[in-house]
Short mmCIF file of C-alpha atoms in Angstrom, two decimals:
data_model
loop_
_atom_site.label_atom_id
_atom_site.label_comp_id
_atom_site.label_asym_id
_atom_site.label_seq_id
_atom_site.Cartn_x
_atom_site.Cartn_y
_atom_site.Cartn_z
CA MET A 252 -36.00 136.53 -136.90
CA TYR A 253 -36.15 134.26 -133.85
CA ASP A 254 -38.52 134.55 -130.94
CA VAL A 255 -35.68 133.62 -128.58
CA VAL A 256 -31.94 133.14 -128.89
CA VAL A 257 -30.52 130.93 -126.13
CA VAL A 258 -26.86 131.62 -125.42
CA GLY A 259 -25.26 128.51 -123.95
CA GLY A 260 -26.06 124.85 -124.59
CA GLY A 261 -25.50 123.23 -121.22
CA PRO A 262 -28.36 121.54 -119.33
CA SER A 263 -30.07 124.88 -118.63
CA GLY A 264 -29.84 126.38 -122.10
CA ALA A 265 -30.66 123.12 -123.88
CA THR A 266 -33.73 122.62 -121.68
CA ALA A 267 -34.95 126.18 -122.32
CA ALA A 268 -34.45 125.78 -126.07
CA GLU A 269 -36.25 122.44 -126.15
CA ASP A 270 -39.22 123.70 -124.11
CA LEU A 271 -39.64 126.80 -126.28
CA ALA A 272 -39.33 124.85 -129.52
CA ARG A 273 -41.88 122.26 -128.38
CA SER A 274 -44.32 125.07 -127.54
CA GLY A 275 -44.11 126.34 -131.11
CA HIS A 276 -41.61 129.21 -130.81
CA SER A 277 -38.73 129.84 -133.19
CA VAL A 278 -35.53 129.29 -131.22
CA ALA A 279 -31.81 129.53 -131.91
CA LEU A 280 -29.41 127.69 -129.62
CA LEU A 281 -25.91 129.19 -129.64
CA ASP A 282 -23.18 127.08 -128.03
CA ARG A 283 -19.43 127.13 -128.40
CA GLU A 284 -19.08 123.34 -127.88
CA GLY A 285 -15.90 121.48 -127.05
CA ARG A 286 -16.02 122.43 -123.36
CA ILE A 287 -16.82 119.88 -120.65
CA LYS A 288 -17.79 121.26 -117.26
CA PRO A 289 -16.16 119.64 -114.21
CA CYS A 290 -19.05 117.90 -112.51
CA GLY A 291 -19.63 114.91 -110.28
CA GLY A 292 -22.59 114.10 -112.52
CA ALA A 293 -25.19 113.10 -109.92
CA ILE A 294 -28.85 113.43 -110.94
CA PRO A 295 -31.79 112.52 -108.66
CA PRO A 296 -34.86 110.54 -109.72
CA ARG A 297 -36.90 113.78 -109.65
CA LEU A 298 -34.80 115.10 -112.56
CA MET A 299 -35.23 111.91 -114.56
CA GLN A 300 -38.97 112.08 -114.06
CA ASP A 301 -39.46 115.81 -114.68
CA PHE A 302 -37.24 115.98 -117.77
CA ASP A 303 -37.85 112.55 -119.30
CA ILE A 304 -34.29 111.28 -118.90
CA GLY A 305 -34.10 107.54 -119.54
CA GLU A 306 -31.78 105.17 -117.72
CA GLU A 307 -29.79 104.71 -120.94
CA GLN A 308 -28.22 108.11 -120.21
CA LEU A 309 -26.77 106.85 -116.91
CA VAL A 310 -23.22 105.58 -116.59
CA ALA A 311 -23.79 104.30 -113.04
CA LYS A 312 -26.42 103.93 -110.32
CA VAL A 313 -25.38 104.86 -106.80
CA ASN A 314 -27.05 103.33 -103.74
CA THR A 315 -24.82 104.71 -100.95
CA ALA A 316 -23.24 108.00 -99.99
CA ARG A 317 -20.15 107.94 -97.76
CA MET A 318 -19.31 111.05 -95.71
CA ILE A 319 -15.64 111.17 -94.66
CA SER A 320 -14.32 113.44 -91.90
CA PRO A 321 -10.88 115.13 -91.61
CA THR A 322 -9.67 112.33 -89.30
CA GLY A 323 -10.83 109.62 -91.72
CA ARG A 324 -13.99 108.66 -89.85
CA HIS A 325 -16.85 107.86 -92.16
CA VAL A 326 -20.55 107.18 -92.21
CA ASP A 327 -22.32 105.32 -95.00
CA ILE A 328 -25.81 106.61 -95.79
CA PRO A 329 -27.97 104.17 -97.76
CA ILE A 330 -30.20 105.58 -100.48
CA GLU A 331 -33.50 103.93 -99.70
CA ASN A 332 -36.26 103.26 -102.23
CA GLY A 333 -34.23 104.09 -105.30
CA PHE A 334 -30.85 105.28 -106.54
CA VAL A 335 -28.97 108.36 -107.62
CA GLY A 336 -28.12 108.30 -111.31
CA MET A 337 -24.68 109.31 -112.55
CA VAL A 338 -24.07 110.96 -115.93
CA ASP A 339 -20.90 112.04 -117.72
CA ARG A 340 -21.22 115.61 -118.94
CA LYS A 341 -19.20 114.91 -122.09
CA ASP A 342 -22.12 112.75 -123.24
CA PHE A 343 -25.09 114.18 -121.32
CA ASP A 344 -24.81 117.79 -122.56
CA PRO A 345 -24.59 116.83 -126.28
CA PHE A 346 -27.61 114.56 -125.76
CA LEU A 347 -29.63 117.49 -124.40
CA ARG A 348 -28.53 119.77 -127.26
CA ALA A 349 -29.43 117.15 -129.84
CA ARG A 350 -32.85 116.71 -128.22
CA ALA A 351 -33.45 120.46 -128.39
CA GLU A 352 -32.51 120.43 -132.06
CA ALA A 353 -34.84 117.50 -132.73
CA ALA A 354 -37.64 119.52 -131.10
CA GLY A 355 -37.06 122.35 -133.61
CA ALA A 356 -34.33 124.57 -132.17
CA VAL A 357 -31.78 125.77 -134.74
CA ARG A 358 -28.18 125.14 -133.68
CA TYR A 359 -25.33 127.61 -134.10
CA THR A 360 -21.75 127.02 -132.96
CA GLY A 361 -19.75 129.99 -131.83
CA THR A 362 -18.88 132.37 -129.01
CA PHE A 363 -21.20 135.12 -127.77
CA VAL A 364 -19.76 138.61 -128.35
CA ARG A 365 -22.49 141.14 -127.52
CA ILE A 366 -26.07 142.24 -128.07
CA ASP A 367 -26.64 145.01 -130.63
CA ARG A 368 -29.83 147.06 -130.53
CA ASP A 369 -31.58 149.55 -132.83
CA LYS A 370 -33.83 151.50 -130.48
CA LYS A 371 -35.74 153.31 -133.23
CA ALA A 372 -36.57 150.14 -135.12
CA LYS A 373 -37.01 148.20 -131.85
CA LYS A 374 -34.73 145.45 -133.09
CA ARG A 375 -31.93 143.49 -131.46
CA TRP A 376 -29.30 141.01 -132.56
CA VAL A 377 -27.12 138.50 -130.75
CA VAL A 378 -23.64 138.91 -132.20
CA TYR A 379 -21.38 135.85 -132.08
CA ARG A 380 -18.08 134.68 -133.51
CA ASP A 381 -18.58 131.65 -135.71
CA LYS A 382 -16.42 128.74 -134.53
CA GLU A 383 -15.59 127.53 -138.04
CA THR A 384 -14.88 130.82 -139.83
CA GLY A 385 -13.97 133.13 -136.96
CA GLU A 386 -16.25 135.78 -138.46
CA GLU A 387 -18.81 137.81 -136.53
CA ARG A 388 -22.40 136.92 -137.35
CA LYS A 389 -25.78 138.16 -136.12
CA LEU A 390 -29.00 136.50 -135.04
CA GLU A 391 -32.03 138.78 -134.91
CA THR A 392 -34.34 137.98 -132.02
CA ARG A 393 -37.10 139.28 -129.81
CA LEU A 394 -35.71 137.89 -126.53
CA ILE A 395 -32.44 136.40 -125.22
CA ILE A 396 -31.81 133.75 -122.57
CA GLY A 397 -28.30 133.96 -121.11
CA ALA A 398 -27.35 130.43 -120.10
CA ASP A 399 -23.63 130.83 -120.68
CA GLY A 400 -22.42 129.61 -117.32
CA ALA A 401 -20.53 131.12 -114.40
CA ASN A 402 -18.74 134.33 -115.37
CA SER A 403 -21.56 134.77 -117.89
CA ARG A 404 -20.78 137.44 -120.46
CA VAL A 405 -24.50 138.00 -120.97
CA ALA A 406 -25.00 138.59 -117.23
CA ARG A 407 -21.94 140.82 -117.01
CA ASP A 408 -23.11 143.02 -119.90
CA GLU A 409 -26.84 143.09 -119.25
CA ILE A 410 -27.82 142.39 -115.63
CA PRO A 411 -27.19 144.60 -112.55
CA GLY A 412 -24.76 142.74 -110.30
CA GLY A 413 -24.15 140.10 -112.96
CA ASP A 414 -20.39 140.38 -112.52
CA LYS A 415 -20.40 139.99 -108.73
CA VAL A 416 -21.32 136.35 -108.15
CA PRO A 417 -19.37 134.48 -105.41
CA LEU A 418 -17.64 131.52 -107.06
CA VAL A 419 -16.24 128.19 -106.00
CA PHE A 420 -13.35 127.07 -108.19
CA ALA A 421 -13.91 123.42 -109.06
CA TYR A 422 -11.48 120.94 -110.57
CA HIS A 423 -11.72 117.23 -111.23
CA GLU A 424 -9.91 114.44 -113.01
CA ILE A 425 -11.67 111.65 -114.86
CA ILE A 426 -9.71 108.48 -114.21
CA ALA A 427 -10.02 104.86 -115.25
CA ALA A 428 -12.03 103.22 -112.48
CA PRO A 429 -10.37 100.46 -110.46
CA GLU A 430 -12.04 97.19 -109.61
CA LYS A 431 -14.20 97.22 -106.49
CA ASN A 432 -12.06 96.95 -103.38
CA ASP A 433 -12.17 97.82 -99.70
CA ARG A 434 -11.67 101.54 -100.49
CA TYR A 435 -13.57 101.97 -103.76
CA ASP A 436 -17.14 100.92 -104.53
CA PRO A 437 -18.61 101.60 -108.02
CA MET A 438 -22.05 102.05 -106.44
CA ARG A 439 -20.98 104.55 -103.77
CA CYS A 440 -20.32 108.29 -103.83
CA ASP A 441 -17.62 109.46 -101.42
CA VAL A 442 -17.76 113.05 -100.11
CA ILE A 443 -14.60 114.14 -98.28
CA TYR A 444 -14.83 116.95 -95.72
CA ASP A 445 -11.15 117.62 -95.02
CA GLY A 446 -9.39 120.97 -94.81
CA ALA A 447 -6.27 119.38 -96.30
CA ILE A 448 -8.25 118.71 -99.48
CA SER A 449 -10.51 121.77 -99.45
CA PRO A 450 -10.30 124.39 -96.69
CA ASP A 451 -13.85 125.61 -97.22
CA PHE A 452 -15.79 123.12 -99.38
CA TYR A 453 -15.27 119.40 -100.03
CA GLY A 454 -13.70 116.77 -102.24
CA TRP A 455 -15.45 113.93 -104.02
CA VAL A 456 -14.98 110.50 -105.57
CA PHE A 457 -17.97 109.75 -107.80
CA PRO A 458 -18.24 106.56 -109.91
CA HIS A 459 -19.02 106.87 -113.62
CA GLY A 460 -19.14 103.23 -114.62
CA GLY A 461 -15.81 102.51 -116.30
CA THR A 462 -14.44 105.84 -115.11
CA THR A 463 -14.47 107.89 -111.91
CA SER A 464 -14.65 111.61 -111.20
CA VAL A 465 -12.20 112.72 -108.50
CA GLY A 466 -12.20 116.40 -107.62
CA MET A 467 -12.65 119.24 -105.17
CA GLY A 468 -13.74 122.85 -104.94
CA THR A 469 -12.81 125.96 -102.98
CA TYR A 470 -13.51 129.69 -102.80
CA ILE A 471 -9.83 130.36 -102.08
CA GLN A 472 -7.94 131.22 -105.27
CA SER A 473 -4.53 130.54 -103.73
CA VAL A 474 -5.30 126.83 -103.28
CA ASN A 475 -3.54 124.65 -105.86
CA LEU A 476 -6.45 122.59 -107.22
CA LYS A 477 -4.27 120.01 -108.97
CA GLU A 478 -2.15 119.39 -105.89
CA ALA A 479 -5.25 119.06 -103.70
CA THR A 480 -6.78 116.57 -106.15
CA ALA A 481 -3.53 114.61 -106.25
CA ALA A 482 -3.63 114.43 -102.45
CA LEU A 483 -7.24 113.26 -102.62
CA ARG A 484 -6.36 110.53 -105.11
CA GLN A 485 -3.50 109.39 -102.88
CA ALA A 486 -5.72 109.31 -99.80
CA SER A 487 -8.42 107.39 -101.70
CA GLY A 488 -6.06 104.78 -103.15
CA LEU A 489 -6.54 106.11 -106.70
CA ALA A 490 -3.11 107.63 -107.36
CA ASP A 491 -2.07 104.90 -109.81
CA CYS A 492 -5.26 104.96 -111.92
CA GLU A 493 -4.89 106.27 -115.47
CA THR A 494 -5.94 109.91 -115.88
CA LEU A 495 -8.21 110.31 -118.92
CA ARG A 496 -8.98 114.04 -118.79
CA ARG A 497 -8.74 117.08 -116.54
CA GLU A 498 -11.36 119.85 -116.25
CA GLY A 499 -11.77 123.00 -114.19
CA ALA A 500 -14.26 125.85 -113.99
CA PRO A 501 -15.84 128.33 -111.56
CA ILE A 502 -19.19 127.41 -110.03
CA PRO A 503 -21.57 130.01 -108.51
CA LEU A 504 -23.20 129.26 -105.17
CA LYS A 505 -25.65 132.11 -104.74
CA PRO A 506 -28.59 133.08 -106.97
CA LEU A 507 -28.34 136.58 -108.41
CA ARG A 508 -30.74 139.19 -107.11
CA PHE A 509 -31.89 140.02 -110.65
CA TRP A 510 -32.23 137.54 -113.50
CA ASP A 511 -33.58 139.89 -116.17
CA ASN A 512 -32.81 143.38 -117.47
CA ALA A 513 -36.48 144.45 -117.70
CA ARG A 514 -36.02 144.74 -121.44
CA ASP A 515 -35.16 141.63 -123.43
CA VAL A 516 -32.74 139.37 -121.49
CA VAL A 517 -33.29 136.72 -118.79
CA LEU A 518 -30.67 134.45 -117.23
CA ALA A 519 -30.72 130.71 -116.54
CA GLY A 520 -28.55 128.08 -114.89
CA ASP A 521 -25.07 128.95 -113.62
CA ALA A 522 -25.44 132.40 -115.17
CA ALA A 523 -28.27 133.01 -112.69
CA GLY A 524 -26.27 131.44 -109.84
CA VAL A 525 -28.53 128.44 -109.21
CA VAL A 526 -26.09 125.90 -107.81
CA ALA A 527 -27.11 124.56 -104.40
CA PRO A 528 -24.96 125.75 -101.47
CA SER A 529 -23.30 123.09 -99.33
CA SER A 530 -23.79 120.28 -101.87
CA GLY A 531 -22.74 122.11 -105.04
CA GLU A 532 -25.50 120.27 -106.91
CA GLY A 533 -26.25 122.02 -110.17
CA ILE A 534 -27.68 119.85 -112.96
CA TYR A 535 -31.22 119.57 -111.59
CA TYR A 536 -31.45 123.23 -110.63
CA ALA A 537 -29.95 124.31 -113.96
CA MET A 538 -32.62 122.41 -115.88
CA VAL A 539 -35.42 123.75 -113.68
CA CYS A 540 -34.03 127.24 -114.21
CA GLY A 541 -33.96 126.72 -117.98
CA ARG A 542 -37.59 125.63 -117.85
CA VAL A 543 -38.77 128.67 -115.86
CA ALA A 544 -36.76 130.98 -118.14
CA ALA A 545 -38.53 129.43 -121.12
CA THR A 546 -41.87 129.89 -119.34
CA ALA A 547 -41.09 133.55 -118.66
CA CYS A 548 -40.12 134.13 -122.31
CA ALA A 549 -43.26 132.41 -123.58
CA ALA A 550 -45.41 134.53 -121.26
CA THR A 551 -43.65 137.72 -122.39
CA LEU A 552 -44.04 136.89 -126.07
CA LYS A 553 -47.73 136.20 -125.57
CA SER A 554 -48.60 139.16 -123.35
CA GLY A 555 -46.18 141.75 -124.67
CA ARG A 556 -45.42 142.68 -121.05
CA ILE A 557 -41.68 142.78 -120.53
CA THR A 558 -42.27 142.54 -116.77
CA ASP A 559 -43.23 138.90 -117.35
CA LEU A 560 -39.51 138.09 -117.70
CA ALA A 561 -39.35 138.38 -113.91
CA LEU A 562 -41.51 135.23 -113.71
CA ALA A 563 -38.36 133.13 -114.12
CA ARG A 564 -36.82 134.07 -110.81
CA ARG A 565 -40.18 134.26 -109.04
CA LEU A 566 -41.21 130.74 -110.08
CA PHE A 567 -37.82 129.24 -109.21
CA MET A 568 -37.59 130.86 -105.79
CA LYS A 569 -41.14 129.95 -104.88
CA GLU A 570 -40.18 126.29 -105.20
CA HIS A 571 -36.54 126.25 -104.06
CA LYS A 572 -35.74 129.33 -101.97
CA THR A 573 -36.14 127.56 -98.62
CA VAL A 574 -33.92 124.64 -99.62
CA PHE A 575 -31.20 127.03 -100.80
CA ARG A 576 -31.44 129.01 -97.56
CA VAL A 577 -31.15 125.90 -95.35
CA LEU A 578 -28.22 124.51 -97.37
CA GLY A 579 -26.50 127.90 -97.19
CA GLN A 580 -26.89 127.96 -93.41
CA MET A 581 -25.50 124.44 -93.18
CA GLN A 582 -22.44 125.41 -95.25
CA ASP A 583 -21.85 128.51 -93.11
CA ALA A 584 -22.16 126.45 -89.94
CA TYR A 585 -20.03 123.41 -90.78
CA TYR A 586 -17.49 124.23 -93.51
CA LYS A 587 -15.43 126.78 -91.54
CA SER A 588 -13.00 124.43 -89.79
CA ASP A 589 -12.03 120.79 -89.49
CA SER A 590 -13.51 120.62 -85.99
CA ARG A 591 -16.85 121.71 -87.46
CA ARG A 592 -16.50 119.17 -90.26
CA GLU A 593 -15.91 116.42 -87.70
CA ARG A 594 -19.16 117.41 -85.97
CA PHE A 595 -21.00 117.48 -89.29
CA VAL A 596 -19.96 113.91 -90.15
CA SER A 597 -20.94 112.87 -86.62
CA LEU A 598 -24.37 114.44 -87.15
CA CYS A 599 -24.73 112.40 -90.36
CA HIS A 600 -24.79 109.22 -88.26
CA ASP A 601 -28.28 110.18 -87.09
CA VAL A 602 -31.02 108.19 -88.82
CA ASP A 603 -33.46 111.13 -88.84
CA VAL A 604 -30.84 113.29 -90.56
CA GLN A 605 -30.15 110.59 -93.12
CA LYS A 606 -33.78 110.00 -93.99
CA LEU A 607 -34.82 113.62 -94.25
CA THR A 608 -31.65 114.59 -96.13
CA PHE A 609 -32.21 112.03 -98.84
CA GLU A 610 -35.95 112.54 -98.98
CA ALA A 611 -35.18 116.20 -99.67
CA TYR A 612 -32.48 115.34 -102.20
CA MET A 613 -34.49 112.76 -104.12
CA ASN A 614 -37.70 114.81 -104.18
CA LYS A 615 -36.22 118.34 -104.10
CA LYS A 616 -38.45 119.47 -101.24
CA LEU A 617 -38.05 119.90 -97.52
CA VAL A 618 -40.33 117.21 -96.16
CA LYS A 619 -43.08 118.64 -93.95
CA ALA A 620 -44.85 115.44 -93.04
CA ARG A 621 -42.60 114.72 -90.03
CA PRO A 622 -42.46 117.85 -87.86
CA LEU A 623 -41.21 115.96 -84.80
CA ALA A 624 -38.20 114.71 -86.76
CA HIS A 625 -37.42 118.29 -87.84
CA LEU A 626 -37.49 119.42 -84.22
CA LYS A 627 -35.21 116.56 -83.20
CA ILE A 628 -32.77 117.42 -85.97
CA GLY A 629 -32.71 121.08 -84.96
CA PHE A 630 -31.92 120.09 -81.37
CA LYS A 631 -29.22 117.63 -82.44
CA ASN A 632 -27.73 120.15 -84.84
CA ALA A 633 -27.37 122.72 -82.04
CA ARG A 634 -25.71 120.18 -79.74
CA HIS A 635 -23.21 119.16 -82.43
CA LEU A 636 -22.35 122.78 -83.24
CA LEU A 637 -21.77 123.49 -79.56
CA GLY A 638 -19.58 120.41 -79.21
CA LEU A 639 -21.84 118.78 -76.67
CA VAL A 640 -21.93 115.42 -78.49
CA ARG A 641 -19.22 112.78 -78.16
CA GLU A 642 -17.88 111.99 -81.66
CA THR A 643 -18.85 108.63 -83.13
CA HIS A 644 -15.81 106.74 -84.49
CA VAL A 645 -16.11 104.43 -87.48
#
């Protein structure tokens, strides 16, 4: 019998499994494998530091972010005092799973089916369909971490409201990267705020060394993701680059109200809804969520108090609730129309905005050391929203 079965082997599930195994618990990691999540692949230095990710895992280092408006205006924001690392999920996720296994987690490959319980005997089993044989098998366990992504079957079956998460539908194409030119820079991430590409989110061109991720996301199901990405490639001068693979998946942009069932299950990662609004950043928050889920399980196993499962959400929100709220407000304010997107890109020209934005991104905290700058940004933000600022053309 396992102390914990982790369902899902992405960054969140693999991190939870590794943490629990290193703390001496018996852990099973169930993953279906063969699926690559569409992802720009950006990871900040804070992630590399907190989760011991070496530079050998990076496929590129980015030193500039370019924000592009609907009319083609752009502003280049330098990343001072460091870089943003880029990973390719087809390699990064297997690395994390292998590290969890090396720490002592036992790997199983298959698809989650359900959780069976014997109330009298106080036993439970994770039932899964083995990938190789197609047969149903069982893993007996004391606790379960559901880290099986957006549209999580664990969340749907076990958590109140687990089937009602608002989702962005994301799609990207991995293409062979061109040589550096006046439109493409292998050390720059381009973020495109254009209703013709995405009516309510954004498109991206993110370098991955010898390849590039080109994609977009939207809440609107009627949008043709492939056509929008083709338009983005054409606009970015990347239409003739070889397409190596195509990937699509839903991405949640709002944390669930409940992460545990007050019995034996706690969620982590996309299953819990921890993708940052506005930016869509998920890898760092997924790994943090996996860590706090592991902490909650360890506390529950030690104390015997099932209420300790609620520690996962409490610990995460204590650290990141404010950032999520501010990013959500920014998305609500600026992603509604192209005129708003124009004002947002104009706001990004401001040096105070640039510095505080990247300080927050790199360190994962809203910086409190410069209150005057925060006041200035609030004032500038209001003027841009009200259309009182003349647009800056670049």
